[in-house]
Amino acid sequence: MSTPEESASSSTMDIDKPSKISKNQQRKQKRYALLLEKRKSKRKEEKAKQKQRHIEKLKNAEDQSLLTRHGLKSNRMENSSCRIRICIDCRYDSMMNDKDIEEPKPCAEVHERRGEVAEAETPPPLNL
């Protein structure tokens, strides 16, 4: 019976042996490593571009208060000077197909409109 030390040393010997791979596989691994490096550098460049665009957007904005989250929160629908009210009645599901009700499309549409209304300069009140 072998001792635990011998079994541990034999398992490390298997790991230490270089596994022989073909030149084609070596080339593929090298290409993949280069691809990963390019991805990382490209992500960094994209982030830098995005930051620069954001800074430019802040500089060129007419109304600075609408660009920040605090500014958007203070631009409430209740405080709006717009007297138009938008109401979406969701009670007509009996007239809709089962497919239309089950799909997330109506909900997604309502969320999209709500976002557009909230970001408007004078947001009208939206009732569901």
PDB file of N, CA and C in Angstrom, residues 28-112:
ATOM      1  N   LYS A  28      -3.963  28.109 -32.262  1.00  0.00           N
ATOM      2  CA  LYS A  28      -5.332  28.486 -31.894  1.00  0.00           C
ATOM      3  C   LYS A  28      -5.374  29.104 -30.496  1.00  0.00           C
ATOM      4  N   GLN A  29      -4.628  28.530 -29.557  1.00  0.00           N
ATOM      5  CA  GLN A  29      -4.593  29.075 -28.201  1.00  0.00           C
ATOM      6  C   GLN A  29      -3.991  30.469 -28.190  1.00  0.00           C
ATOM      7  N   LYS A  30      -2.945  30.662 -28.990  1.00  0.00           N
ATOM      8  CA  LYS A  30      -2.303  31.970 -29.070  1.00  0.00           C
ATOM      9  C   LYS A  30      -3.268  33.005 -29.647  1.00  0.00           C
ATOM     10  N   ARG A  31      -3.990  32.615 -30.703  1.00  0.00           N
ATOM     11  CA  ARG A  31      -4.974  33.525 -31.307  1.00  0.00           C
ATOM     12  C   ARG A  31      -6.078  33.883 -30.321  1.00  0.00           C
ATOM     13  N   TYR A  32      -6.522  32.888 -29.557  1.00  0.00           N
ATOM     14  CA  TYR A  32      -7.576  33.119 -28.586  1.00  0.00           C
ATOM     15  C   TYR A  32      -7.106  34.064 -27.486  1.00  0.00           C
ATOM     16  N   ALA A  33      -5.868  33.895 -27.028  1.00  0.00           N
ATOM     17  CA  ALA A  33      -5.312  34.788 -26.002  1.00  0.00           C
ATOM     18  C   ALA A  33      -5.230  36.216 -26.531  1.00  0.00           C
ATOM     19  N   LEU A  34      -4.809  36.373 -27.785  1.00  0.00           N
ATOM     20  CA  LEU A  34      -4.752  37.709 -28.390  1.00  0.00           C
ATOM     21  C   LEU A  34      -6.149  38.310 -28.510  1.00  0.00           C
ATOM     22  N   LEU A  35      -7.117  37.472 -28.858  1.00  0.00           N
ATOM     23  CA  LEU A  35      -8.497  37.939 -28.973  1.00  0.00           C
ATOM     24  C   LEU A  35      -9.007  38.464 -27.634  1.00  0.00           C
ATOM     25  N   LEU A  36      -8.706  37.742 -26.556  1.00  0.00           N
ATOM     26  CA  LEU A  36      -9.135  38.182 -25.225  1.00  0.00           C
ATOM     27  C   LEU A  36      -8.487  39.507 -24.843  1.00  0.00           C
ATOM     28  N   GLU A  37      -7.212  39.663 -25.164  1.00  0.00           N
ATOM     29  CA  GLU A  37      -6.521  40.923 -24.874  1.00  0.00           C
ATOM     30  C   GLU A  37      -7.148  42.071 -25.654  1.00  0.00           C
ATOM     31  N   LYS A  38      -7.469  41.822 -26.920  1.00  0.00           N
ATOM     32  CA  LYS A  38      -8.095  42.860 -27.743  1.00  0.00           C
ATOM     33  C   LYS A  38      -9.449  43.255 -27.177  1.00  0.00           C
ATOM     34  N   ARG A  39     -10.209  42.258 -26.716  1.00  0.00           N
ATOM     35  CA  ARG A  39     -11.521  42.551 -26.137  1.00  0.00           C
ATOM     36  C   ARG A  39     -11.387  43.466 -24.926  1.00  0.00           C
ATOM     37  N   LYS A  40     -10.429  43.146 -24.049  1.00  0.00           N
ATOM     38  CA  LYS A  40     -10.234  43.958 -22.847  1.00  0.00           C
ATOM     39  C   LYS A  40      -9.862  45.390 -23.208  1.00  0.00           C
ATOM     40  N   SER A  41      -8.931  45.528 -24.146  1.00  0.00           N
ATOM     41  CA  SER A  41      -8.509  46.879 -24.525  1.00  0.00           C
ATOM     42  C   SER A  41      -9.649  47.626 -25.214  1.00  0.00           C
ATOM     43  N   LYS A  42     -10.435  46.914 -26.011  1.00  0.00           N
ATOM     44  CA  LYS A  42     -11.555  47.555 -26.702  1.00  0.00           C
ATOM     45  C   LYS A  42     -12.608  48.026 -25.695  1.00  0.00           C
ATOM     46  N   ARG A  43     -12.858  47.221 -24.665  1.00  0.00           N
ATOM     47  CA  ARG A  43     -13.810  47.620 -23.628  1.00  0.00           C
ATOM     48  C   ARG A  43     -13.343  48.885 -22.925  1.00  0.00           C
ATOM     49  N   LYS A  44     -12.035  48.949 -22.621  1.00  0.00           N
ATOM     50  CA  LYS A  44     -11.498  50.142 -21.963  1.00  0.00           C
ATOM     51  C   LYS A  44     -11.663  51.365 -22.855  1.00  0.00           C
ATOM     52  N   GLU A  45     -11.391  51.201 -24.148  1.00  0.00           N
ATOM     53  CA  GLU A  45     -11.548  52.316 -25.086  1.00  0.00           C
ATOM     54  C   GLU A  45     -13.005  52.753 -25.162  1.00  0.00           C
ATOM     55  N   GLU A  46     -13.922  51.793 -25.223  1.00  0.00           N
ATOM     56  CA  GLU A  46     -15.344  52.120 -25.295  1.00  0.00           C
ATOM     57  C   GLU A  46     -15.801  52.863 -24.039  1.00  0.00           C
ATOM     58  N   LYS A  47     -15.324  52.434 -22.877  1.00  0.00           N
ATOM     59  CA  LYS A  47     -15.683  53.128 -21.639  1.00  0.00           C
ATOM     60  C   LYS A  47     -15.167  54.554 -21.648  1.00  0.00           C
ATOM     61  N   ALA A  48     -13.941  54.728 -22.121  1.00  0.00           N
ATOM     62  CA  ALA A  48     -13.365  56.067 -22.189  1.00  0.00           C
ATOM     63  C   ALA A  48     -14.171  56.937 -23.151  1.00  0.00           C
ATOM     64  N   LYS A  49     -14.564  56.386 -24.297  1.00  0.00           N
ATOM     65  CA  LYS A  49     -15.380  57.131 -25.261  1.00  0.00           C
ATOM     66  C   LYS A  49     -16.729  57.494 -24.655  1.00  0.00           C
ATOM     67  N   GLN A  50     -17.307  56.536 -23.933  1.00  0.00           N
ATOM     68  CA  GLN A  50     -18.606  56.771 -23.319  1.00  0.00           C
ATOM     69  C   GLN A  50     -18.518  57.888 -22.273  1.00  0.00           C
ATOM     70  N   LYS A  51     -17.455  57.876 -21.476  1.00  0.00           N
ATOM     71  CA  LYS A  51     -17.265  58.941 -20.491  1.00  0.00           C
ATOM     72  C   LYS A  51     -17.112  60.287 -21.180  1.00  0.00           C
ATOM     73  N   GLN A  52     -16.342  60.300 -22.264  1.00  0.00           N
ATOM     74  CA  GLN A  52     -16.123  61.542 -23.001  1.00  0.00           C
ATOM     75  C   GLN A  52     -17.441  62.064 -23.580  1.00  0.00           C
ATOM     76  N   ARG A  53     -18.245  61.155 -24.152  1.00  0.00           N
ATOM     77  CA  ARG A  53     -19.547  61.564 -24.701  1.00  0.00           C
ATOM     78  C   ARG A  53     -20.445  62.127 -23.610  1.00  0.00           C
ATOM     79  N   HIS A  54     -20.406  61.502 -22.429  1.00  0.00           N
ATOM     80  CA  HIS A  54     -21.228  61.969 -21.317  1.00  0.00           C
ATOM     81  C   HIS A  54     -20.798  63.371 -20.882  1.00  0.00           C
ATOM     82  N   ILE A  55     -19.494  63.595 -20.821  1.00  0.00           N
ATOM     83  CA  ILE A  55     -18.981  64.917 -20.446  1.00  0.00           C
ATOM     84  C   ILE A  55     -19.393  65.958 -21.481  1.00  0.00           C
ATOM     85  N   GLU A  56     -19.289  65.602 -22.763  1.00  0.00           N
ATOM     86  CA  GLU A  56     -19.699  66.520 -23.833  1.00  0.00           C
ATOM     87  C   GLU A  56     -21.192  66.818 -23.745  1.00  0.00           C
ATOM     88  N   LYS A  57     -21.971  65.799 -23.441  1.00  0.00           N
ATOM     89  CA  LYS A  57     -23.413  65.976 -23.327  1.00  0.00           C
ATOM     90  C   LYS A  57     -23.742  66.936 -22.186  1.00  0.00           C
ATOM     91  N   LEU A  58     -23.022  66.800 -21.070  1.00  0.00           N
ATOM     92  CA  LEU A  58     -23.245  67.696 -19.939  1.00  0.00           C
ATOM     93  C   LEU A  58     -22.863  69.134 -20.285  1.00  0.00           C
ATOM     94  N   LYS A  59     -21.765  69.295 -21.029  1.00  0.00           N
ATOM     95  CA  LYS A  59     -21.313  70.638 -21.394  1.00  0.00           C
ATOM     96  C   LYS A  59     -22.270  71.316 -22.364  1.00  0.00           C
ATOM     97  N   ASN A  60     -22.805  70.551 -23.310  1.00  0.00           N
ATOM     98  CA  ASN A  60     -23.637  71.123 -24.367  1.00  0.00           C
ATOM     99  C   ASN A  60     -25.119  71.188 -24.015  1.00  0.00           C
ATOM    100  N   ALA A  61     -25.506  70.723 -22.844  1.00  0.00           N
ATOM    101  CA  ALA A  61     -26.915  70.683 -22.480  1.00  0.00           C
ATOM    102  C   ALA A  61     -27.442  72.086 -22.207  1.00  0.00           C
ATOM    103  N   GLU A  62     -28.679  72.311 -22.654  1.00  0.00           N
ATOM    104  CA  GLU A  62     -29.321  73.605 -22.412  1.00  0.00           C
ATOM    105  C   GLU A  62     -29.790  73.703 -20.962  1.00  0.00           C
ATOM    106  N   ASP A  63     -30.506  72.679 -20.521  1.00  0.00           N
ATOM    107  CA  ASP A  63     -31.025  72.675 -19.157  1.00  0.00           C
ATOM    108  C   ASP A  63     -30.284  71.603 -18.361  1.00  0.00           C
ATOM    109  N   GLN A  64     -29.359  72.025 -17.518  1.00  0.00           N
ATOM    110  CA  GLN A  64     -28.509  71.099 -16.770  1.00  0.00           C
ATOM    111  C   GLN A  64     -29.305  70.268 -15.758  1.00  0.00           C
ATOM    112  N   SER A  65     -30.423  70.791 -15.282  1.00  0.00           N
ATOM    113  CA  SER A  65     -31.160  70.094 -14.230  1.00  0.00           C
ATOM    114  C   SER A  65     -31.805  68.804 -14.728  1.00  0.00           C
ATOM    115  N   LEU A  66     -32.107  68.709 -16.025  1.00  0.00           N
ATOM    116  CA  LEU A  66     -32.769  67.515 -16.539  1.00  0.00           C
ATOM    117  C   LEU A  66     -31.795  66.373 -16.815  1.00  0.00           C
ATOM    118  N   LEU A  67     -30.503  66.624 -16.731  1.00  0.00           N
ATOM    119  CA  LEU A  67     -29.526  65.584 -17.035  1.00  0.00           C
ATOM    120  C   LEU A  67     -29.175  64.724 -15.828  1.00  0.00           C
ATOM    121  N   THR A  68     -29.438  65.212 -14.642  1.00  0.00           N
ATOM    122  CA  THR A  68     -29.107  64.442 -13.450  1.00  0.00           C
ATOM    123  C   THR A  68     -30.345  63.702 -12.955  1.00  0.00           C
ATOM    124  N   ARG A  69     -30.127  62.693 -12.151  1.00  0.00           N
ATOM    125  CA  ARG A  69     -31.262  61.944 -11.605  1.00  0.00           C
ATOM    126  C   ARG A  69     -32.102  62.837 -10.703  1.00  0.00           C
ATOM    127  N   HIS A  70     -31.419  63.675  -9.945  1.00  0.00           N
ATOM    128  CA  HIS A  70     -32.143  64.586  -9.062  1.00  0.00           C
ATOM    129  C   HIS A  70     -33.013  65.529  -9.889  1.00  0.00           C
ATOM    130  N   GLY A  71     -32.481  65.992 -10.995  1.00  0.00           N
ATOM    131  CA  GLY A  71     -33.240  66.881 -11.865  1.00  0.00           C
ATOM    132  C   GLY A  71     -34.456  66.202 -12.452  1.00  0.00           C
ATOM    133  N   LEU A  72     -34.308  64.944 -12.835  1.00  0.00           N
ATOM    134  CA  LEU A  72     -35.448  64.209 -13.377  1.00  0.00           C
ATOM    135  C   LEU A  72     -36.495  63.955 -12.298  1.00  0.00           C
ATOM    136  N   LYS A  73     -36.038  63.718 -11.063  1.00  0.00           N
ATOM    137  CA  LYS A  73     -36.990  63.478  -9.983  1.00  0.00           C
ATOM    138  C   LYS A  73     -37.760  64.748  -9.632  1.00  0.00           C
ATOM    139  N   SER A  74     -37.089  65.889  -9.725  1.00  0.00           N
ATOM    140  CA  SER A  74     -37.777  67.137  -9.404  1.00  0.00           C
ATOM    141  C   SER A  74     -38.748  67.533 -10.510  1.00  0.00           C
ATOM    142  N   ASN A  75     -38.565  66.981 -11.689  1.00  0.00           N
ATOM    143  CA  ASN A  75     -39.443  67.272 -12.818  1.00  0.00           C
ATOM    144  C   ASN A  75     -40.627  66.303 -12.779  1.00  0.00           C
ATOM    145  N   ARG A  76     -41.404  66.395 -11.726  1.00  0.00           N
ATOM    146  CA  ARG A  76     -42.510  65.471 -11.505  1.00  0.00           C
ATOM    147  C   ARG A  76     -43.695  65.804 -12.400  1.00  0.00           C
ATOM    148  N   MET A  77     -44.484  64.772 -12.631  1.00  0.00           N
ATOM    149  CA  MET A  77     -45.678  64.964 -13.446  1.00  0.00           C
ATOM    150  C   MET A  77     -46.698  65.841 -12.723  1.00  0.00           C
ATOM    151  N   GLU A  78     -46.735  65.737 -11.402  1.00  0.00           N
ATOM    152  CA  GLU A  78     -47.703  66.538 -10.646  1.00  0.00           C
ATOM    153  C   GLU A  78     -47.381  68.029 -10.746  1.00  0.00           C
ATOM    154  N   ASN A  79     -46.091  68.358 -10.852  1.00  0.00           N
ATOM    155  CA  ASN A  79     -45.664  69.749 -10.915  1.00  0.00           C
ATOM    156  C   ASN A  79     -45.711  70.309 -12.333  1.00  0.00           C
ATOM    157  N   SER A  80     -46.168  69.526 -13.259  1.00  0.00           N
ATOM    158  CA  SER A  80     -46.132  69.914 -14.664  1.00  0.00           C
ATOM    159  C   SER A  80     -47.140  71.019 -14.960  1.00  0.00           C
ATOM    160  N   SER A  81     -46.748  71.881 -15.882  1.00  0.00           N
ATOM    161  CA  SER A  81     -47.663  72.930 -16.321  1.00  0.00           C
ATOM    162  C   SER A  81     -48.600  72.408 -17.402  1.00  0.00           C
ATOM    163  N   CYS A  82     -48.343  71.219 -17.891  1.00  0.00           N
ATOM    164  CA  CYS A  82     -49.160  70.613 -18.941  1.00  0.00           C
ATOM    165  C   CYS A  82     -50.469  70.118 -18.325  1.00  0.00           C
ATOM    166  N   ARG A  83     -51.581  70.487 -18.910  1.00  0.00           N
ATOM    167  CA  ARG A  83     -52.885  70.103 -18.371  1.00  0.00           C
ATOM    168  C   ARG A  83     -53.488  68.908 -19.113  1.00  0.00           C
ATOM    169  N   ILE A  84     -52.740  68.316 -20.002  1.00  0.00           N
ATOM    170  CA  ILE A  84     -53.213  67.126 -20.707  1.00  0.00           C
ATOM    171  C   ILE A  84     -52.974  65.925 -19.808  1.00  0.00           C
ATOM    172  N   ARG A  85     -53.967  65.067 -19.711  1.00  0.00           N
ATOM    173  CA  ARG A  85     -53.822  63.848 -18.927  1.00  0.00           C
ATOM    174  C   ARG A  85     -53.882  62.654 -19.870  1.00  0.00           C
ATOM    175  N   ILE A  86     -53.019  61.682 -19.617  1.00  0.00           N
ATOM    176  CA  ILE A  86     -53.000  60.463 -20.419  1.00  0.00           C
ATOM    177  C   ILE A  86     -53.503  59.331 -19.545  1.00  0.00           C
ATOM    178  N   CYS A  87     -54.505  58.627 -20.039  1.00  0.00           N
ATOM    179  CA  CYS A  87     -55.079  57.522 -19.286  1.00  0.00           C
ATOM    180  C   CYS A  87     -55.053  56.273 -20.161  1.00  0.00           C
ATOM    181  N   ILE A  88     -54.508  55.201 -19.629  1.00  0.00           N
ATOM    182  CA  ILE A  88     -54.484  53.920 -20.334  1.00  0.00           C
ATOM    183  C   ILE A  88     -55.374  52.972 -19.550  1.00  0.00           C
ATOM    184  N   ASP A  89     -56.463  52.555 -20.183  1.00  0.00           N
ATOM    185  CA  ASP A  89     -57.426  51.679 -19.530  1.00  0.00           C
ATOM    186  C   ASP A  89     -57.053  50.231 -19.816  1.00  0.00           C
ATOM    187  N   CYS A  90     -56.765  49.489 -18.778  1.00  0.00           N
ATOM    188  CA  CYS A  90     -56.327  48.094 -18.924  1.00  0.00           C
ATOM    189  C   CYS A  90     -57.466  47.105 -18.650  1.00  0.00           C
ATOM    190  N   ARG A  91     -58.707  47.579 -18.624  1.00  0.00           N
ATOM    191  CA  ARG A  91     -59.821  46.696 -18.303  1.00  0.00           C
ATOM    192  C   ARG A  91     -60.381  45.956 -19.510  1.00  0.00           C
ATOM    193  N   TYR A  92     -59.890  46.238 -20.690  1.00  0.00           N
ATOM    194  CA  TYR A  92     -60.439  45.621 -21.891  1.00  0.00           C
ATOM    195  C   TYR A  92     -59.731  44.325 -22.249  1.00  0.00           C
ATOM    196  N   ASP A  93     -59.233  43.617 -21.258  1.00  0.00           N
ATOM    197  CA  ASP A  93     -58.557  42.356 -21.539  1.00  0.00           C
ATOM    198  C   ASP A  93     -59.534  41.286 -22.007  1.00  0.00           C
ATOM    199  N   SER A  94     -60.834  41.437 -21.702  1.00  0.00           N
ATOM    200  CA  SER A  94     -61.821  40.464 -22.182  1.00  0.00           C
ATOM    201  C   SER A  94     -61.961  40.526 -23.698  1.00  0.00           C
ATOM    202  N   MET A  95     -61.622  41.661 -24.294  1.00  0.00           N
ATOM    203  CA  MET A  95     -61.714  41.815 -25.746  1.00  0.00           C
ATOM    204  C   MET A  95     -60.417  41.412 -26.453  1.00  0.00           C
ATOM    205  N   MET A  96     -59.375  41.134 -25.684  1.00  0.00           N
ATOM    206  CA  MET A  96     -58.083  40.783 -26.274  1.00  0.00           C
ATOM    207  C   MET A  96     -57.949  39.272 -26.419  1.00  0.00           C
ATOM    208  N   ASN A  97     -57.089  38.863 -27.327  1.00  0.00           N
ATOM    209  CA  ASN A  97     -56.769  37.442 -27.476  1.00  0.00           C
ATOM    210  C   ASN A  97     -55.958  36.991 -26.269  1.00  0.00           C
ATOM    211  N   ASP A  98     -55.993  35.679 -26.006  1.00  0.00           N
ATOM    212  CA  ASP A  98     -55.175  35.138 -24.919  1.00  0.00           C
ATOM    213  C   ASP A  98     -53.700  35.362 -25.194  1.00  0.00           C
ATOM    214  N   LYS A  99     -53.334  35.266 -26.462  1.00  0.00           N
ATOM    215  CA  LYS A  99     -51.934  35.451 -26.853  1.00  0.00           C
ATOM    216  C   LYS A  99     -51.464  36.873 -26.522  1.00  0.00           C
ATOM    217  N   ASP A 100     -52.319  37.859 -26.793  1.00  0.00           N
ATOM    218  CA  ASP A 100     -51.954  39.248 -26.520  1.00  0.00           C
ATOM    219  C   ASP A 100     -51.824  39.524 -25.031  1.00  0.00           C
ATOM    220  N   ILE A 101     -52.636  38.862 -24.241  1.00  0.00           N
ATOM    221  CA  ILE A 101     -52.597  39.078 -22.794  1.00  0.00           C
ATOM    222  C   ILE A 101     -51.361  38.423 -22.186  1.00  0.00           C
ATOM    223  N   GLU A 102     -51.051  37.199 -22.640  1.00  0.00           N
ATOM    224  CA  GLU A 102     -49.947  36.450 -22.053  1.00  0.00           C
ATOM    225  C   GLU A 102     -48.589  37.016 -22.430  1.00  0.00           C
ATOM    226  N   GLU A 103     -48.468  37.591 -23.609  1.00  0.00           N
ATOM    227  CA  GLU A 103     -47.186  38.151 -24.035  1.00  0.00           C
ATOM    228  C   GLU A 103     -46.867  39.393 -23.208  1.00  0.00           C
ATOM    229  N   PRO A 104     -45.614  39.652 -22.962  1.00  0.00           N
ATOM    230  CA  PRO A 104     -45.243  40.837 -22.179  1.00  0.00           C
ATOM    231  C   PRO A 104     -45.298  42.130 -22.998  1.00  0.00           C
ATOM    232  N   LYS A 105     -45.748  42.044 -24.242  1.00  0.00           N
ATOM    233  CA  LYS A 105     -45.735  43.212 -25.117  1.00  0.00           C
ATOM    234  C   LYS A 105     -46.553  44.389 -24.573  1.00  0.00           C
ATOM    235  N   PRO A 106     -47.804  44.186 -24.126  1.00  0.00           N
ATOM    236  CA  PRO A 106     -48.556  45.350 -23.620  1.00  0.00           C
ATOM    237  C   PRO A 106     -47.883  46.016 -22.426  1.00  0.00           C
ATOM    238  N   CYS A 107     -47.353  45.217 -21.510  1.00  0.00           N
ATOM    239  CA  CYS A 107     -46.679  45.781 -20.340  1.00  0.00           C
ATOM    240  C   CYS A 107     -45.427  46.537 -20.748  1.00  0.00           C
ATOM    241  N   ALA A 108     -44.683  45.960 -21.674  1.00  0.00           N
ATOM    242  CA  ALA A 108     -43.461  46.615 -22.142  1.00  0.00           C
ATOM    243  C   ALA A 108     -43.798  47.936 -22.820  1.00  0.00           C
ATOM    244  N   GLU A 109     -44.878  47.940 -23.573  1.00  0.00           N
ATOM    245  CA  GLU A 109     -45.305  49.163 -24.261  1.00  0.00           C
ATOM    246  C   GLU A 109     -45.673  50.245 -23.245  1.00  0.00           C
ATOM    247  N   VAL A 110     -46.399  49.865 -22.204  1.00  0.00           N
ATOM    248  CA  VAL A 110     -46.791  50.828 -21.168  1.00  0.00           C
ATOM    249  C   VAL A 110     -45.555  51.372 -20.458  1.00  0.00           C
ATOM    250  N   HIS A 111     -44.603  50.512 -20.126  1.00  0.00           N
ATOM    251  CA  HIS A 111     -43.376  50.955 -19.455  1.00  0.00           C
ATOM    252  C   HIS A 111     -42.585  51.907 -20.342  1.00  0.00           C
ATOM    253  N   GLU A 112     -42.551  51.604 -21.630  1.00  0.00           N
ATOM    254  CA  GLU A 112     -41.811  52.462 -22.556  1.00  0.00           C
ATOM    255  C   GLU A 112     -42.450  53.848 -22.631  1.00  0.00           C
TER     256      GLU A 112
END
